[in-house]
mmCIF file of C-alpha atoms and ligand atoms in Angstrom:
data_model
loop_
_atom_site.group_PDB
_atom_site.id
_atom_site.type_symbol
_atom_site.label_atom_id
_atom_site.label_comp_id
_atom_site.label_asym_id
_atom_site.label_seq_id
_atom_site.Cartn_x
_atom_site.Cartn_y
_atom_site.Cartn_z
ATOM 1 C CA MET J 1 165.954 34.473 94.578
ATOM 2 C CA ALA J 2 163.009 34.587 92.196
ATOM 3 C CA PHE J 3 161.062 37.843 92.067
ATOM 4 C CA PRO J 4 157.409 38.025 91.199
ATOM 5 C CA ASN J 5 157.055 39.260 87.616
ATOM 6 C CA ASN J 6 153.641 40.590 88.268
ATOM 7 C CA ARG J 7 153.401 43.117 91.059
ATOM 8 C CA LYS J 8 149.762 44.053 91.471
ATOM 9 C CA ARG J 9 150.744 46.392 94.273
ATOM 10 C CA ILE J 10 152.209 48.872 91.764
ATOM 11 C CA ASN J 11 148.668 49.968 90.908
ATOM 12 C CA ARG J 12 147.901 50.452 94.594
ATOM 13 C CA ALA J 13 151.105 52.204 95.591
ATOM 14 C CA SER J 14 149.814 55.712 96.260
ATOM 15 C CA ARG J 15 146.538 57.542 96.586
ATOM 16 C CA ASN J 16 146.996 59.147 93.202
ATOM 17 C CA VAL J 17 147.738 55.901 91.392
ATOM 18 C CA ARG J 18 144.772 54.284 93.122
ATOM 19 C CA ASN J 19 142.565 57.134 91.996
ATOM 20 C CA LEU J 20 143.917 56.831 88.462
ATOM 21 C CA VAL J 21 143.009 53.171 88.137
ATOM 22 C CA ALA J 22 139.767 53.222 90.153
ATOM 23 C CA GLU J 23 136.959 51.651 88.123
ATOM 24 C CA THR J 24 134.135 52.787 90.348
ATOM 25 C CA ILE J 25 133.487 56.410 91.240
ATOM 26 C CA LEU J 26 130.538 57.766 93.169
ATOM 27 C CA HIS J 27 129.063 61.051 91.997
ATOM 28 C CA PRO J 28 126.121 63.087 93.363
ATOM 29 C CA HIS J 29 124.301 62.535 90.065
ATOM 30 C CA ASP J 30 124.065 58.822 90.849
ATOM 31 C CA PHE J 31 121.678 59.282 93.733
ATOM 32 C CA ILE J 32 117.950 59.432 94.259
ATOM 33 C CA ALA J 33 116.994 60.679 97.711
ATOM 34 C CA PRO J 34 113.851 59.110 99.219
ATOM 35 C CA LEU J 35 111.727 61.625 101.144
ATOM 36 C CA PHE J 36 108.986 60.992 103.709
ATOM 37 C CA ILE J 37 106.253 63.619 103.870
ATOM 38 C CA GLU J 38 103.455 63.976 106.410
ATOM 39 C CA SER J 39 100.612 66.455 106.635
ATOM 40 C CA GLY J 40 100.808 69.559 108.806
ATOM 41 C CA ALA J 41 103.373 72.331 109.127
ATOM 42 C CA ASN J 42 106.688 72.917 110.917
ATOM 43 C CA ILE J 43 107.309 69.215 111.310
ATOM 44 C CA LYS J 44 110.691 67.523 111.211
ATOM 45 C CA SER J 45 110.351 64.276 113.107
ATOM 46 C CA GLU J 46 113.115 61.746 113.406
ATOM 47 C CA ILE J 47 112.234 58.134 112.621
ATOM 48 C CA PRO J 48 113.332 56.157 115.708
ATOM 49 C CA SER J 49 114.594 53.148 113.741
ATOM 50 C CA MET J 50 116.348 55.417 111.205
ATOM 51 C CA PRO J 51 118.580 57.725 113.274
ATOM 52 C CA GLY J 52 119.374 60.948 111.423
ATOM 53 C CA TYR J 53 116.475 60.462 108.987
ATOM 54 C CA PHE J 54 113.306 62.515 109.201
ATOM 55 C CA ARG J 55 109.718 62.835 108.089
ATOM 56 C CA TYR J 56 108.902 66.369 107.034
ATOM 57 C CA SER J 57 105.793 68.431 106.588
ATOM 58 C CA LEU J 58 105.577 69.916 103.116
ATOM 59 C CA ASP J 59 106.936 73.341 104.139
ATOM 60 C CA PHE J 60 110.026 71.741 105.683
ATOM 61 C CA VAL J 61 110.575 69.214 102.920
ATOM 62 C CA LEU J 62 111.140 72.115 100.537
ATOM 63 C CA ASP J 63 114.055 73.282 102.724
ATOM 64 C CA GLU J 64 115.427 69.760 102.804
ATOM 65 C CA ILE J 65 115.250 69.528 99.009
ATOM 66 C CA GLN J 66 117.182 72.796 98.747
ATOM 67 C CA GLU J 67 119.924 71.179 100.827
ATOM 68 C CA LEU J 68 119.903 68.120 98.558
ATOM 69 C CA VAL J 69 120.113 70.275 95.443
ATOM 70 C CA ASP J 70 122.970 72.247 96.995
ATOM 71 C CA VAL J 71 125.073 69.090 97.280
ATOM 72 C CA GLY J 72 124.346 68.060 93.681
ATOM 73 C CA ILE J 73 121.405 65.674 94.023
ATOM 74 C CA GLN J 74 119.021 65.944 91.090
ATOM 75 C CA SER J 75 116.263 63.476 91.852
ATOM 76 C CA VAL J 76 113.987 62.521 94.713
ATOM 77 C CA LEU J 77 111.490 59.733 95.376
ATOM 78 C CA LEU J 78 108.438 60.794 97.376
ATOM 79 C CA PHE J 79 106.509 58.816 99.976
ATOM 80 C CA THR J 80 103.697 60.125 102.127
ATOM 81 C CA LYS J 81 102.478 59.057 105.537
ATOM 82 C CA GLU J 82 98.712 59.069 105.520
ATOM 83 C CA SER J 83 96.421 59.390 108.530
ATOM 84 C CA ASP J 84 93.992 56.574 109.361
ATOM 85 C CA ASP J 85 91.004 58.454 107.927
ATOM 86 C CA LYS J 86 92.702 58.293 104.498
ATOM 87 C CA LYS J 87 92.911 54.484 104.569
ATOM 88 C CA ASP J 88 90.484 51.928 103.170
ATOM 89 C CA ASN J 89 90.723 48.636 101.286
ATOM 90 C CA THR J 90 90.809 50.008 97.746
ATOM 91 C CA GLY J 91 93.212 52.929 98.104
ATOM 92 C CA GLU J 92 90.532 55.415 97.133
ATOM 93 C CA HIS J 93 92.522 58.297 98.549
ATOM 94 C CA ALA J 94 95.668 57.360 96.592
ATOM 95 C CA SER J 95 94.356 59.129 93.500
ATOM 96 C CA ASP J 96 92.736 62.107 95.227
ATOM 97 C CA PRO J 97 93.880 65.228 93.327
ATOM 98 C CA SER J 98 93.979 67.162 96.599
ATOM 99 C CA GLY J 99 95.788 64.394 98.508
ATOM 100 C CA LEU J 100 99.040 65.010 100.348
ATOM 101 C CA MET J 101 101.118 63.368 97.616
ATOM 102 C CA GLN J 102 99.492 65.375 94.836
ATOM 103 C CA GLN J 103 99.870 68.646 96.786
ATOM 104 C CA SER J 104 103.490 67.798 97.524
ATOM 105 C CA ILE J 105 104.315 67.082 93.889
ATOM 106 C CA ARG J 106 102.813 70.412 92.806
ATOM 107 C CA ALA J 107 104.622 72.400 95.501
ATOM 108 C CA ILE J 108 107.968 70.713 94.872
ATOM 109 C CA LYS J 109 107.810 71.089 91.069
ATOM 110 C CA ALA J 110 106.773 74.741 91.461
ATOM 111 C CA GLN J 111 109.870 75.498 93.508
ATOM 112 C CA PHE J 112 112.265 73.061 91.785
ATOM 113 C CA PRO J 113 111.154 72.711 88.160
ATOM 114 C CA GLN J 114 114.381 70.942 87.097
ATOM 115 C CA LEU J 115 114.318 68.385 89.889
ATOM 116 C CA VAL J 116 113.419 64.864 88.744
ATOM 117 C CA VAL J 117 110.444 64.060 90.930
ATOM 118 C CA MET J 118 109.563 60.384 91.278
ATOM 119 C CA THR J 119 106.750 58.893 93.325
ATOM 120 C CA ASP J 120 106.193 55.485 94.858
ATOM 121 C CA ILE J 121 103.194 53.621 93.459
ATOM 122 C CA ALA J 122 101.617 51.032 95.795
ATOM 123 C CA LEU J 123 98.540 51.060 97.982
ATOM 124 C CA ASP J 124 100.149 50.328 101.360
ATOM 125 C CA PRO J 125 100.145 53.890 102.792
ATOM 126 C CA TYR J 126 96.419 54.038 101.952
ATOM 127 C CA SER J 127 95.460 50.481 102.929
ATOM 128 C CA ILE J 128 93.721 49.676 106.205
ATOM 129 C CA TYR J 129 95.439 46.313 105.889
ATOM 130 C CA GLY J 130 98.887 47.741 105.177
ATOM 131 C CA HIS J 131 99.038 45.756 101.938
ATOM 132 C CA ASP J 132 100.249 46.989 98.567
ATOM 133 C CA GLY J 133 97.064 45.838 96.876
ATOM 134 C CA ILE J 134 93.353 45.344 97.402
ATOM 135 C CA VAL J 135 92.552 42.533 99.820
ATOM 136 C CA ASP J 136 89.940 39.815 99.397
ATOM 137 C CA ILE J 137 89.069 39.637 103.075
ATOM 138 C CA GLU J 138 87.435 36.225 102.966
ATOM 139 C CA LYS J 139 90.322 34.541 101.226
ATOM 140 C CA GLY J 140 93.001 36.716 102.818
ATOM 141 C CA GLU J 141 94.422 37.258 99.331
ATOM 142 C CA ILE J 142 95.759 40.294 97.493
ATOM 143 C CA ILE J 143 93.778 40.686 94.263
ATOM 144 C CA ASN J 144 96.072 41.331 91.311
ATOM 145 C CA ASP J 145 93.942 42.776 88.515
ATOM 146 C CA ALA J 146 91.671 45.009 90.596
ATOM 147 C CA THR J 147 94.795 46.400 92.232
ATOM 148 C CA ILE J 148 96.248 47.270 88.834
ATOM 149 C CA SER J 149 93.277 49.518 88.074
ATOM 150 C CA ALA J 150 93.822 51.347 91.388
ATOM 151 C CA LEU J 151 97.551 51.688 90.686
ATOM 152 C CA VAL J 152 96.895 53.067 87.207
ATOM 153 C CA LYS J 153 94.598 55.724 88.684
ATOM 154 C CA MET J 154 97.198 56.531 91.313
ATOM 155 C CA ALA J 155 100.012 56.830 88.756
ATOM 156 C CA LEU J 156 97.884 59.025 86.485
ATOM 157 C CA SER J 157 97.023 61.352 89.338
ATOM 158 C CA HIS J 158 100.718 61.714 90.192
ATOM 159 C CA VAL J 159 101.778 62.625 86.663
ATOM 160 C CA LYS J 160 98.796 64.960 86.323
ATOM 161 C CA SER J 161 100.113 66.714 89.432
ATOM 162 C CA GLY J 162 103.502 67.068 87.735
ATOM 163 C CA ALA J 163 105.520 63.996 88.744
ATOM 164 C CA ASP J 164 108.191 63.156 86.150
ATOM 165 C CA TRP J 165 108.496 59.479 86.940
ATOM 166 C CA VAL J 166 106.502 56.866 88.812
ATOM 167 C CA ALA J 167 108.067 53.951 90.659
ATOM 168 C CA PRO J 168 105.642 51.048 91.074
ATOM 169 C CA SER J 169 106.756 49.089 94.157
ATOM 170 C CA ASP J 170 103.755 46.788 94.501
ATOM 171 C CA MET J 171 104.920 43.713 92.530
ATOM 172 C CA MET J 172 101.508 43.006 90.969
ATOM 173 C CA ASP J 173 101.761 41.181 87.628
ATOM 174 C CA GLY J 174 101.290 43.387 84.595
ATOM 175 C CA ARG J 175 101.234 46.772 86.308
ATOM 176 C CA ILE J 176 104.082 48.261 84.281
ATOM 177 C CA GLY J 177 102.300 47.532 81.002
ATOM 178 C CA ALA J 178 99.013 48.893 82.313
ATOM 179 C CA ILE J 179 100.606 52.114 83.555
ATOM 180 C CA ARG J 180 102.562 52.577 80.311
ATOM 181 C CA GLU J 181 99.391 52.089 78.291
ATOM 182 C CA ALA J 182 97.484 54.574 80.479
ATOM 183 C CA PHE J 183 100.282 57.134 80.105
ATOM 184 C CA ASN J 184 100.322 56.682 76.322
ATOM 185 C CA THR J 185 96.590 57.116 75.956
ATOM 186 C CA ASN J 186 96.186 60.010 78.397
ATOM 187 C CA GLY J 187 98.790 62.420 77.099
ATOM 188 C CA PHE J 188 101.660 61.377 79.363
ATOM 189 C CA LYS J 189 103.789 59.407 76.940
ATOM 190 C CA ASP J 190 106.952 61.213 78.057
ATOM 191 C CA LYS J 191 106.717 60.176 81.695
ATOM 192 C CA GLY J 192 109.211 57.646 83.060
ATOM 193 C CA ILE J 193 108.648 54.372 84.841
ATOM 194 C CA LEU J 194 111.212 53.136 87.329
ATOM 195 C CA ALA J 195 110.109 49.557 87.921
ATOM 196 C CA TYR J 196 110.777 47.897 91.233
ATOM 197 C CA SER J 197 111.492 44.729 89.237
ATOM 198 C CA ALA J 198 113.317 42.369 91.535
ATOM 199 C CA LYS J 199 111.749 43.357 94.831
ATOM 200 C CA TYR J 200 112.163 40.741 97.513
ATOM 201 C CA ALA J 201 110.001 40.002 100.565
ATOM 202 C CA SER J 202 112.630 41.237 102.982
ATOM 203 C CA ALA J 203 112.961 41.748 106.719
ATOM 204 C CA LEU J 204 114.899 44.891 105.867
ATOM 205 C CA TYR J 205 111.777 47.026 105.265
ATOM 206 C CA GLY J 206 110.865 47.231 108.965
ATOM 207 C CA PRO J 207 112.100 50.778 109.673
ATOM 208 C CA PHE J 208 110.371 52.106 106.532
ATOM 209 C CA ARG J 209 107.062 50.667 107.713
ATOM 210 C CA ASP J 210 107.614 52.466 111.043
ATOM 211 C CA ALA J 211 108.241 55.690 109.130
ATOM 212 C CA LEU J 212 104.981 55.439 107.186
ATOM 213 C CA ASP J 213 102.906 53.461 109.681
ATOM 214 C CA SER J 214 102.339 50.959 106.872
ATOM 215 C CA ALA J 215 103.152 47.530 108.291
ATOM 216 C CA PRO J 216 100.824 44.751 107.050
ATOM 217 C CA GLY J 217 97.919 44.288 109.472
ATOM 218 C CA PHE J 218 97.735 40.576 108.726
ATOM 219 C CA GLY J 219 100.014 38.094 107.048
ATOM 220 C CA ASP J 220 103.053 39.156 105.070
ATOM 221 C CA LYS J 221 103.903 40.269 101.519
ATOM 222 C CA LYS J 222 105.286 36.935 100.330
ATOM 223 C CA SER J 223 102.508 36.279 97.813
ATOM 224 C CA TYR J 224 103.599 39.287 95.764
ATOM 225 C CA GLN J 225 107.140 40.270 96.744
ATOM 226 C CA MET J 226 109.798 37.799 95.649
ATOM 227 C CA ASP J 227 111.230 34.862 97.531
ATOM 228 C CA PRO J 228 114.829 35.635 98.613
ATOM 229 C CA ARG J 229 115.785 32.113 97.579
ATOM 230 C CA ASN J 230 115.275 32.881 93.888
ATOM 231 C CA ARG J 231 117.660 34.495 91.454
ATOM 232 C CA LYS J 232 116.474 33.597 87.952
ATOM 233 C CA GLU J 233 112.964 34.738 88.811
ATOM 234 C CA GLY J 234 114.368 38.232 89.379
ATOM 235 C CA ILE J 235 115.783 38.269 85.860
ATOM 236 C CA ASP J 236 112.407 37.112 84.570
ATOM 237 C CA GLU J 237 110.583 39.889 86.431
ATOM 238 C CA ALA J 238 112.980 42.473 85.027
ATOM 239 C CA ASN J 239 112.628 41.144 81.459
ATOM 240 C CA LEU J 240 108.860 41.427 81.730
ATOM 241 C CA ASP J 241 109.015 44.960 83.116
ATOM 242 C CA GLU J 242 111.323 45.991 80.295
ATOM 243 C CA ALA J 243 109.019 44.454 77.690
ATOM 244 C CA GLU J 244 106.024 46.186 79.297
ATOM 245 C CA GLY J 245 107.672 49.582 78.958
ATOM 246 C CA ALA J 246 109.830 50.308 82.011
ATOM 247 C CA ASP J 247 112.603 52.881 81.558
ATOM 248 C CA MET J 248 114.759 51.784 84.459
ATOM 249 C CA LEU J 249 114.882 48.544 86.436
ATOM 250 C CA MET J 250 115.412 48.324 90.168
ATOM 251 C CA VAL J 251 116.741 45.694 92.523
ATOM 252 C CA LYS J 252 115.622 45.933 96.138
ATOM 253 C CA PRO J 253 116.979 45.520 98.801
ATOM 254 C CA GLY J 254 120.539 46.278 97.784
ATOM 255 C CA SER J 255 123.411 44.774 99.744
ATOM 256 C CA TYR J 256 122.114 41.216 100.012
ATOM 257 C CA TYR J 257 121.031 41.195 96.350
ATOM 258 C CA LEU J 258 124.160 42.274 94.477
ATOM 259 C CA ASP J 259 123.955 39.089 92.400
ATOM 260 C CA LEU J 260 120.727 40.446 90.907
ATOM 261 C CA VAL J 261 122.290 43.846 90.272
ATOM 262 C CA SER J 262 125.072 42.122 88.391
ATOM 263 C CA ASP J 263 122.667 39.834 86.504
ATOM 264 C CA LEU J 264 120.382 42.668 85.388
ATOM 265 C CA SER J 265 123.263 44.879 84.345
ATOM 266 C CA LYS J 266 124.151 42.104 81.886
ATOM 267 C CA SER J 267 120.687 40.944 80.848
ATOM 268 C CA SER J 268 119.319 44.444 80.168
ATOM 269 C CA ASN J 269 120.625 47.572 78.518
ATOM 270 C CA LEU J 270 118.344 49.778 80.604
ATOM 271 C CA PRO J 271 119.925 51.681 83.488
ATOM 272 C CA ILE J 272 119.884 49.537 86.623
ATOM 273 C CA ALA J 273 118.890 51.088 89.920
ATOM 274 C CA VAL J 274 119.350 49.625 93.367
ATOM 275 C CA TYR J 275 117.576 50.568 96.597
ATOM 276 C CA GLN J 276 119.612 50.522 99.798
ATOM 277 C CA VAL J 277 116.569 50.098 102.010
ATOM 278 C CA SER J 278 115.703 51.302 105.484
ATOM 279 C CA GLY J 279 117.013 48.206 107.285
ATOM 280 C CA GLU J 280 120.373 48.494 105.539
ATOM 281 C CA TYR J 281 120.581 52.114 106.651
ATOM 282 C CA ALA J 282 119.500 51.172 110.195
ATOM 283 C CA MET J 283 122.163 48.476 110.497
ATOM 284 C CA ILE J 284 124.934 50.816 109.415
ATOM 285 C CA LYS J 285 123.703 53.574 111.730
ATOM 286 C CA ALA J 286 123.315 51.260 114.716
ATOM 287 C CA ALA J 287 126.763 49.709 114.383
ATOM 288 C CA SER J 288 128.315 53.137 113.825
ATOM 289 C CA GLU J 289 126.566 54.630 116.851
ATOM 290 C CA LYS J 290 128.026 51.851 118.944
ATOM 291 C CA GLY J 291 131.453 52.652 117.579
ATOM 292 C CA TRP J 292 131.705 49.203 116.013
ATOM 293 C CA LEU J 293 131.992 50.452 112.436
ATOM 294 C CA ASN J 294 133.322 53.675 110.946
ATOM 295 C CA GLU J 295 130.189 55.251 109.512
ATOM 296 C CA ASN J 296 131.751 57.199 106.659
ATOM 297 C CA GLU J 297 133.846 54.278 105.538
ATOM 298 C CA ILE J 298 131.071 51.691 105.674
ATOM 299 C CA MET J 299 128.596 54.072 104.022
ATOM 300 C CA LYS J 300 130.992 54.646 101.147
ATOM 301 C CA GLU J 301 131.947 50.984 100.820
ATOM 302 C CA SER J 302 128.299 49.877 100.742
ATOM 303 C CA LEU J 303 127.485 52.379 97.992
ATOM 304 C CA ILE J 304 130.571 51.609 95.914
ATOM 305 C CA ALA J 305 129.571 47.930 96.010
ATOM 306 C CA PHE J 306 126.343 48.799 94.191
ATOM 307 C CA LYS J 307 128.117 50.588 91.382
ATOM 308 C CA ARG J 308 130.814 47.943 91.125
ATOM 309 C CA ALA J 309 128.088 45.301 90.782
ATOM 310 C CA GLY J 310 126.590 47.213 87.848
ATOM 311 C CA ALA J 311 124.078 49.730 89.173
ATOM 312 C CA LYS J 312 124.040 53.207 87.709
ATOM 313 C CA VAL J 313 121.419 54.691 90.012
ATOM 314 C CA ILE J 314 121.366 54.356 93.790
ATOM 315 C CA LEU J 315 118.426 55.091 96.068
ATOM 316 C CA THR J 316 119.711 55.573 99.584
ATOM 317 C CA TYR J 317 118.907 57.335 102.845
ATOM 318 C CA PHE J 318 122.600 58.293 102.844
ATOM 319 C CA ALA J 319 122.181 60.397 99.676
ATOM 320 C CA LYS J 320 122.845 63.756 101.323
ATOM 321 C CA GLU J 321 125.495 62.420 103.685
ATOM 322 C CA ILE J 322 127.521 60.704 100.947
ATOM 323 C CA CYS J 323 127.392 63.758 98.693
ATOM 324 C CA LYS J 324 128.652 65.994 101.501
ATOM 325 C CA HIS J 325 131.373 63.465 102.180
ATOM 326 C CA LEU J 326 132.364 63.311 98.500
ATOM 327 C CA ILE J 327 132.531 67.102 98.283
ATOM 328 C CA ASN J 328 134.473 67.547 101.522
ATOM 329 C CA ASN J 329 136.941 64.819 100.757
ATOM 330 C CA TYR J 330 137.678 65.489 97.119
ATOM 331 C CA PRO J 331 140.165 64.364 95.732
ATOM 332 C CA ASN J 332 140.553 61.669 98.364
ATOM 333 C CA SER J 333 137.138 60.162 97.916
HETATM 334 C C1 PBG Y 401 105.898 50.205 99.536
HETATM 335 C C2 PBG Y 401 107.361 50.299 99.705
HETATM 336 C C3 PBG Y 401 108.157 49.697 100.694
HETATM 337 C C4 PBG Y 401 109.443 50.177 100.505
HETATM 338 C C5 PBG Y 401 109.411 51.013 99.405
HETATM 339 N N1 PBG Y 401 108.128 51.063 98.918
HETATM 340 C C6 PBG Y 401 107.789 48.824 101.820
HETATM 341 C C7 PBG Y 401 107.230 47.509 101.540
HETATM 342 O O1 PBG Y 401 107.214 47.019 100.418
HETATM 343 O O2 PBG Y 401 106.741 46.930 102.516
HETATM 344 C C8 PBG Y 401 110.611 49.846 101.396
HETATM 345 C C9 PBG Y 401 111.697 50.879 101.447
HETATM 346 C C10 PBG Y 401 112.643 50.745 102.584
HETATM 347 O O3 PBG Y 401 112.589 49.804 103.422
HETATM 348 O O4 PBG Y 401 113.517 51.609 102.666
HETATM 349 N N2 PBG Y 401 105.421 49.185 98.775
#
């Protein structure tokens, strides 16, 4: 009887051998935790389409950050939910030095000076139309260059308030270069830019738009976010962002776009980030609540897939949960 000469199972024979040969290891330092902040006090309100995920008032978000720091997380990405009186067509309020975002950045950096504080840059939370840019009402179009000026003002006001990094998520052409230039000429040359480079027009953002009350009032975001049918275009977007001065490149959503994560990890030497978005979180939670999937296992598998594909940095609503799991299950994780 002929025996196989090559027994791949030898490297899988025991937990310890598997751990020895594992190529992909999750660590708390890999994660950026997104945080939703609303105005007021004593608020922790669960987002219905994101079970187990909450919007916090500023006082409570500080407690939440302490919990994140305690499990080893070192960076957060801030989003604010703005009331209707803060919304217009030009995002005027987005660069208000006393706005909720600016107050939040100051309070968070005061209490956690080492924490890497990143902020989302796009007009949608401040737009009466729920769009990421300024709308030409007559044409029903999103105006690229005027939007860039608003985004530059917004980004400057965030770094002036103490943000370490900005993360432009709007997909306007040329915004990375404009923000980099504004940082360089206004005394903020050391601030980072995490570019949402390959950001697709995805159905997976629904729960996030519930969380921030930011769904588009008319139309969709397909004239600025990318077409899911395109792959090379994502590489092109990322190349441009890198040339314009981005420090990190992001693919978003995550799970359905691992080809892009893999492509960018080869085409660029910048760190690649991936965003496991609200709909990905919602799907995992919903199936787990029904008992159809094992939540811990599917959470871990989904996150490992990102790193295996080539991402270094992972933005996920599971950030705290996975870190707790990693800590509690060491060395089995
Ligand atoms: C805002 C923004 C969105 C997300 C991050 N920044 C929504 C959108 O583009 O409509 C989505 C995040 C998520 O779904 O978790 N431009």
